[in-house]
Short mmCIF file of N, CA and C in Angstrom, two decimals:
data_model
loop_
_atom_site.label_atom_id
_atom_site.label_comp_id
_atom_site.label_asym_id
_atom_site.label_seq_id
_atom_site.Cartn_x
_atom_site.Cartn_y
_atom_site.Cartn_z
N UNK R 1 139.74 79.79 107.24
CA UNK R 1 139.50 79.86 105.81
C UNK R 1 139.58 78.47 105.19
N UNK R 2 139.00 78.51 104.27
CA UNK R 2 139.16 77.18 103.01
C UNK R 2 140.54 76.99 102.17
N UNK R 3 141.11 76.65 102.26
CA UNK R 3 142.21 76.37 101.23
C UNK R 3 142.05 76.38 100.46
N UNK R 4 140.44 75.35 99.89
CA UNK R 4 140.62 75.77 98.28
C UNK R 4 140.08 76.64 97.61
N UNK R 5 139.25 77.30 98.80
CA UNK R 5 138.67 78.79 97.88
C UNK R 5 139.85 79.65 97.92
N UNK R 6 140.82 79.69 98.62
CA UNK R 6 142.22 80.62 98.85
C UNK R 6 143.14 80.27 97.44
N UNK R 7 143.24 78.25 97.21
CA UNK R 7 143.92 78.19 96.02
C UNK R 7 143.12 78.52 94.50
N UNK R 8 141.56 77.73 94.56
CA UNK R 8 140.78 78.66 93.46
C UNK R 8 141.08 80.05 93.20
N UNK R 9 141.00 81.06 93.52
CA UNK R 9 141.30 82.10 93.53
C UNK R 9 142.77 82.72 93.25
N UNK R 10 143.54 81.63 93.80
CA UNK R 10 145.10 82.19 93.09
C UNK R 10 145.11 81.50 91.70
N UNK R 11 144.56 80.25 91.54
CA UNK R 11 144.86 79.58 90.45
C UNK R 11 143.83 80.81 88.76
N UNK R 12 142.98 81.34 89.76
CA UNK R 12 142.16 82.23 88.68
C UNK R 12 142.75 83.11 88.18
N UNK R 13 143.54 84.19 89.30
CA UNK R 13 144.86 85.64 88.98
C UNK R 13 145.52 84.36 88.01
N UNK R 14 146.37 83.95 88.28
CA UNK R 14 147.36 83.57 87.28
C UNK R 14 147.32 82.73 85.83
N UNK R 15 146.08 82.50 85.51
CA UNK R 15 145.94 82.26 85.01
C UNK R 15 145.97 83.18 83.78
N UNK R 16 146.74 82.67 82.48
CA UNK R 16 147.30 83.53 81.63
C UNK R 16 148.30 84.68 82.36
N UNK R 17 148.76 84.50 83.15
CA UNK R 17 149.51 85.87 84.04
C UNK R 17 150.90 85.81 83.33
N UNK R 18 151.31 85.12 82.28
CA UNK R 18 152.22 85.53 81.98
C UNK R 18 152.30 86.17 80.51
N UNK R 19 151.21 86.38 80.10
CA UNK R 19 150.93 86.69 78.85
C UNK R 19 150.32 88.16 78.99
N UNK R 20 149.86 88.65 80.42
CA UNK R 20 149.45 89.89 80.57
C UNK R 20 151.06 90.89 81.31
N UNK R 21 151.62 89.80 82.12
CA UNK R 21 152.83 90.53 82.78
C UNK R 21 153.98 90.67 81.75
N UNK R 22 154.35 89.30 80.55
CA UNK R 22 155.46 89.43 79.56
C UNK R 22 154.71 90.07 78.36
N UNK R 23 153.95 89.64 77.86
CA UNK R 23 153.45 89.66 76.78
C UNK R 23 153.51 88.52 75.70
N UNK R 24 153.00 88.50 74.88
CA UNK R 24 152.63 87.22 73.70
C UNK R 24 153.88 87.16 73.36
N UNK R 25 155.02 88.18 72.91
CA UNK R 25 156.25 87.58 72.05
C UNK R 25 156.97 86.56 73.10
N UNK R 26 156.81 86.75 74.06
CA UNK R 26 157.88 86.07 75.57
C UNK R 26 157.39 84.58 75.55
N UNK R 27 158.64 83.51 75.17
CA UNK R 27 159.13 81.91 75.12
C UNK R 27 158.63 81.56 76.28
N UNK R 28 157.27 81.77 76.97
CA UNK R 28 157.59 80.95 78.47
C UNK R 28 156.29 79.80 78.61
N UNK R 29 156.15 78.99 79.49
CA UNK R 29 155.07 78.39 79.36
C UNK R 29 155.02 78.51 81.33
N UNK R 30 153.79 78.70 81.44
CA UNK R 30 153.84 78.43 83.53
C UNK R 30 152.20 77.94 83.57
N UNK R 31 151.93 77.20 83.89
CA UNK R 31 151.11 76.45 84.44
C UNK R 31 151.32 75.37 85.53
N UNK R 32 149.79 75.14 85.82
CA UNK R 32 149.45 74.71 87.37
C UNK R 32 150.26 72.93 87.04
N UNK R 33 150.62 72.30 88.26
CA UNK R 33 151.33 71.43 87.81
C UNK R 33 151.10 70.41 89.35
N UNK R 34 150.77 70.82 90.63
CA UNK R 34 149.87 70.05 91.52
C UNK R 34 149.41 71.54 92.30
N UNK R 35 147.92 70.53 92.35
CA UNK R 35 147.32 71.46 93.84
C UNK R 35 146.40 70.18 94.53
N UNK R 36 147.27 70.25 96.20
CA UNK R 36 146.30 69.35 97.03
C UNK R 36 146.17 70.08 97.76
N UNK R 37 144.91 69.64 98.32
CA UNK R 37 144.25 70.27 99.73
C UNK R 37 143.16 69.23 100.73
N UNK R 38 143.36 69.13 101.55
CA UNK R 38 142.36 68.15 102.58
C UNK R 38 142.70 66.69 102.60
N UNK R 39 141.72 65.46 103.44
CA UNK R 39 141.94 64.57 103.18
C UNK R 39 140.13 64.11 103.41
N UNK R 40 139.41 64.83 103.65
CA UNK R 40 138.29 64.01 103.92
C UNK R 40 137.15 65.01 103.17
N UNK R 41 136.14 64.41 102.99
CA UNK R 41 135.15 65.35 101.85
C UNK R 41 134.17 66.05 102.81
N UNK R 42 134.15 65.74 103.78
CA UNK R 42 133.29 66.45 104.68
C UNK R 42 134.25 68.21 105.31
N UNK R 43 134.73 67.87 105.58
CA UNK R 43 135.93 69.34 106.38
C UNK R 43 136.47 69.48 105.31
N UNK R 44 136.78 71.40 105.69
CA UNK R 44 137.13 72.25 105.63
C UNK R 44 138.42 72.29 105.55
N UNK R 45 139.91 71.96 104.69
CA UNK R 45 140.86 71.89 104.51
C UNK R 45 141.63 73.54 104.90
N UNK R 46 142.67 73.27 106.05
CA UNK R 46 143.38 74.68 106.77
C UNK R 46 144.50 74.42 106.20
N UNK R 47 144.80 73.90 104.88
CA UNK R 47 146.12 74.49 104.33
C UNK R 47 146.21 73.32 102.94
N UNK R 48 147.02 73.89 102.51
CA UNK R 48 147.07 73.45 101.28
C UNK R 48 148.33 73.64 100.20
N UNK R 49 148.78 72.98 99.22
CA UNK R 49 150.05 73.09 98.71
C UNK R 49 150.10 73.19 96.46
N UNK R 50 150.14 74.33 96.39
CA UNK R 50 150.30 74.51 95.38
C UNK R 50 151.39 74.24 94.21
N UNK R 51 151.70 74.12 93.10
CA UNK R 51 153.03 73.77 92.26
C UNK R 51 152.96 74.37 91.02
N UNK R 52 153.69 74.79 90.29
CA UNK R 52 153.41 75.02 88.71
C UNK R 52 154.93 75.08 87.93
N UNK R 53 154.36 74.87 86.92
CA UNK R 53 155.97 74.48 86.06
C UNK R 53 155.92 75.84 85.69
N UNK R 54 157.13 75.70 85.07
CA UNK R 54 157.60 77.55 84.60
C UNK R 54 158.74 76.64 83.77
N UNK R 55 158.58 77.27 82.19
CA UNK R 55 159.69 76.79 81.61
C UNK R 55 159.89 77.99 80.67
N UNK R 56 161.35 78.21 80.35
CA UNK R 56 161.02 79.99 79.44
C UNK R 56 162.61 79.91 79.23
N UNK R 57 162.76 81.03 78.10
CA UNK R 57 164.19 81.53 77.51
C UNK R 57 163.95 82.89 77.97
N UNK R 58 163.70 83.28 79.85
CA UNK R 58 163.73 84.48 79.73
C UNK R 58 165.34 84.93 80.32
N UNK R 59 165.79 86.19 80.27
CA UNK R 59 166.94 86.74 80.94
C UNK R 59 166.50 86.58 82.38
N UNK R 60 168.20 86.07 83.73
CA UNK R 60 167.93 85.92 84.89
C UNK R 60 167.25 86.72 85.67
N UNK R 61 167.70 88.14 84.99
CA UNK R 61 166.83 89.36 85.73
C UNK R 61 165.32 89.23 85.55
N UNK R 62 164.62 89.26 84.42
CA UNK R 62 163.43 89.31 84.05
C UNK R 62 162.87 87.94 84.17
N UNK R 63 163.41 86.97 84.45
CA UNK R 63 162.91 85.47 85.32
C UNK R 63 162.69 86.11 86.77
N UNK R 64 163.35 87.07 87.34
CA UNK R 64 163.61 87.10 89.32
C UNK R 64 162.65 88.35 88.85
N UNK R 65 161.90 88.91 87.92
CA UNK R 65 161.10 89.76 88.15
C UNK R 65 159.84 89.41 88.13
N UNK R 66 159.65 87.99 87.61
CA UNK R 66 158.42 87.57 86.85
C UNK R 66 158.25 86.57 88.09
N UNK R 67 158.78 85.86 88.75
CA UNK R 67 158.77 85.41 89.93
C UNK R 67 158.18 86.04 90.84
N UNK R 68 158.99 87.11 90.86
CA UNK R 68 158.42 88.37 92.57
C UNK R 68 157.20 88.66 92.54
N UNK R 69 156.89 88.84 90.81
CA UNK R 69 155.58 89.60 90.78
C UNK R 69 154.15 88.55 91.46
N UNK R 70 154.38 87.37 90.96
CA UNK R 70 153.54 85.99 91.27
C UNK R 70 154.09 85.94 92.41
N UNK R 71 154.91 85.89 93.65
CA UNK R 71 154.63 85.71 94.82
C UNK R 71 153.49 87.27 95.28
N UNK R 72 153.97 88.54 94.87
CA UNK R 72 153.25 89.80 95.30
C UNK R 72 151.54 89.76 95.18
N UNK R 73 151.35 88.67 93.60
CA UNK R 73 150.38 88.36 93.51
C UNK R 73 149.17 87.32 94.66
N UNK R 74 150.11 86.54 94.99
CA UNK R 74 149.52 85.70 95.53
C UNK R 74 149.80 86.31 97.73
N UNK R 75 150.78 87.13 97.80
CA UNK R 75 150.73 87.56 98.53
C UNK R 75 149.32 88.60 98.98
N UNK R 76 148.71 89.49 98.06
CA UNK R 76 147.96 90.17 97.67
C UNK R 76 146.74 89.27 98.02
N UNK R 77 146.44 88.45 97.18
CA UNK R 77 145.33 87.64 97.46
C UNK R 77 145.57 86.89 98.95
N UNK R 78 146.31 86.18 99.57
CA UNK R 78 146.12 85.64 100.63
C UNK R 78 145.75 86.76 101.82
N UNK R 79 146.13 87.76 102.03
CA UNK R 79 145.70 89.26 102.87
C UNK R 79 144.21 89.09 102.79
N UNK R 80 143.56 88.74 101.79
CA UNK R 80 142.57 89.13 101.79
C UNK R 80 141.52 88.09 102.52
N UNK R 81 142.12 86.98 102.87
CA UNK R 81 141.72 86.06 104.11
C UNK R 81 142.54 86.81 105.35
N UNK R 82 141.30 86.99 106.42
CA UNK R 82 141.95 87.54 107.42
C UNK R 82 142.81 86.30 108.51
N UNK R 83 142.71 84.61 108.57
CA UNK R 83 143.38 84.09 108.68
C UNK R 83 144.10 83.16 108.29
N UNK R 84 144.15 83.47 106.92
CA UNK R 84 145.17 82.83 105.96
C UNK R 84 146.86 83.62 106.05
N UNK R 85 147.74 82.44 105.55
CA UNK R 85 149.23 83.44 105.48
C UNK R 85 149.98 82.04 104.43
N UNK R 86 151.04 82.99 103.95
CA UNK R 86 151.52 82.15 102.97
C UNK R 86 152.84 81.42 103.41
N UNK R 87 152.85 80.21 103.83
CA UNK R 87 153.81 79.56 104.36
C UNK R 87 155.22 79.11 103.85
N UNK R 88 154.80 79.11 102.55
CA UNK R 88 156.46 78.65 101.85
C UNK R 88 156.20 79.46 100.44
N UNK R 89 156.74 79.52 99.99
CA UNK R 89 157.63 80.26 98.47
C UNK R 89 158.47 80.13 97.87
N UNK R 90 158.76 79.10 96.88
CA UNK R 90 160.12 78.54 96.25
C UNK R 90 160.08 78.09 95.17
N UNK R 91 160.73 78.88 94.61
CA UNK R 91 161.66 78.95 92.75
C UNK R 91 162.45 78.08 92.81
N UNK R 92 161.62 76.92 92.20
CA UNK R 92 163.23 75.93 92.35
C UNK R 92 163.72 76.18 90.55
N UNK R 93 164.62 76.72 90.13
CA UNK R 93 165.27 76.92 89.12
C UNK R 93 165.46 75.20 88.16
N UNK R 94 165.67 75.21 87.04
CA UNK R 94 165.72 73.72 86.32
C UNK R 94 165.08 72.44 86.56
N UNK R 95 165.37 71.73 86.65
CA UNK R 95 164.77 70.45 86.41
C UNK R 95 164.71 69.93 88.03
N UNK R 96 163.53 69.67 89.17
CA UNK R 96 163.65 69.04 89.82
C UNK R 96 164.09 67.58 90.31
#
């Protein structure tokens, strides 16, 4: 598979995804924040590394719900490459 038709495609679901999963009253902001993939313009890039900020006044519970749902999401979409798989997954909480 392509990486970046795998990350196009996640970057499309989530887009606005927190305004359909919280709703408009919910303090949060999450957007894309790096996506690389490949090193040469000719080939086909086999993996690739996504990032996005997440900043919000939500409760810890409903932060670890809004999380799960965007990995389930993106879990969901990577299945649908039959040899794609999702290699890492990590909430880094506050300020890196």
């Amino acid at each position: 598979s392509n990486a970046i038709d795998i990350m196009t495609e996640i970057h499309m679901v989530l887009r606005g995804y927190e305004l359909r999963k919280l709703g408009p009253n919910e303090i949060i902001s999450f957007v894309p924040s790096i996506s690389k993939a490949g090193k040469a313009c000719n080939i086909r890039p086999d993996h690739g590394e996504m990032s996005y900020a997440v900043r919000n006044f939500l409760p810890e519970e409903r932060l670890d719900d809004f999380i799960a749902s965007i990995r389930n999401r993106i879990e969901l979409i990577i299945q649908s490459y039959p040899d794609a798989k999702l290699a890492h997954f990590v909430y880094y909480p506050g300020y890196p």
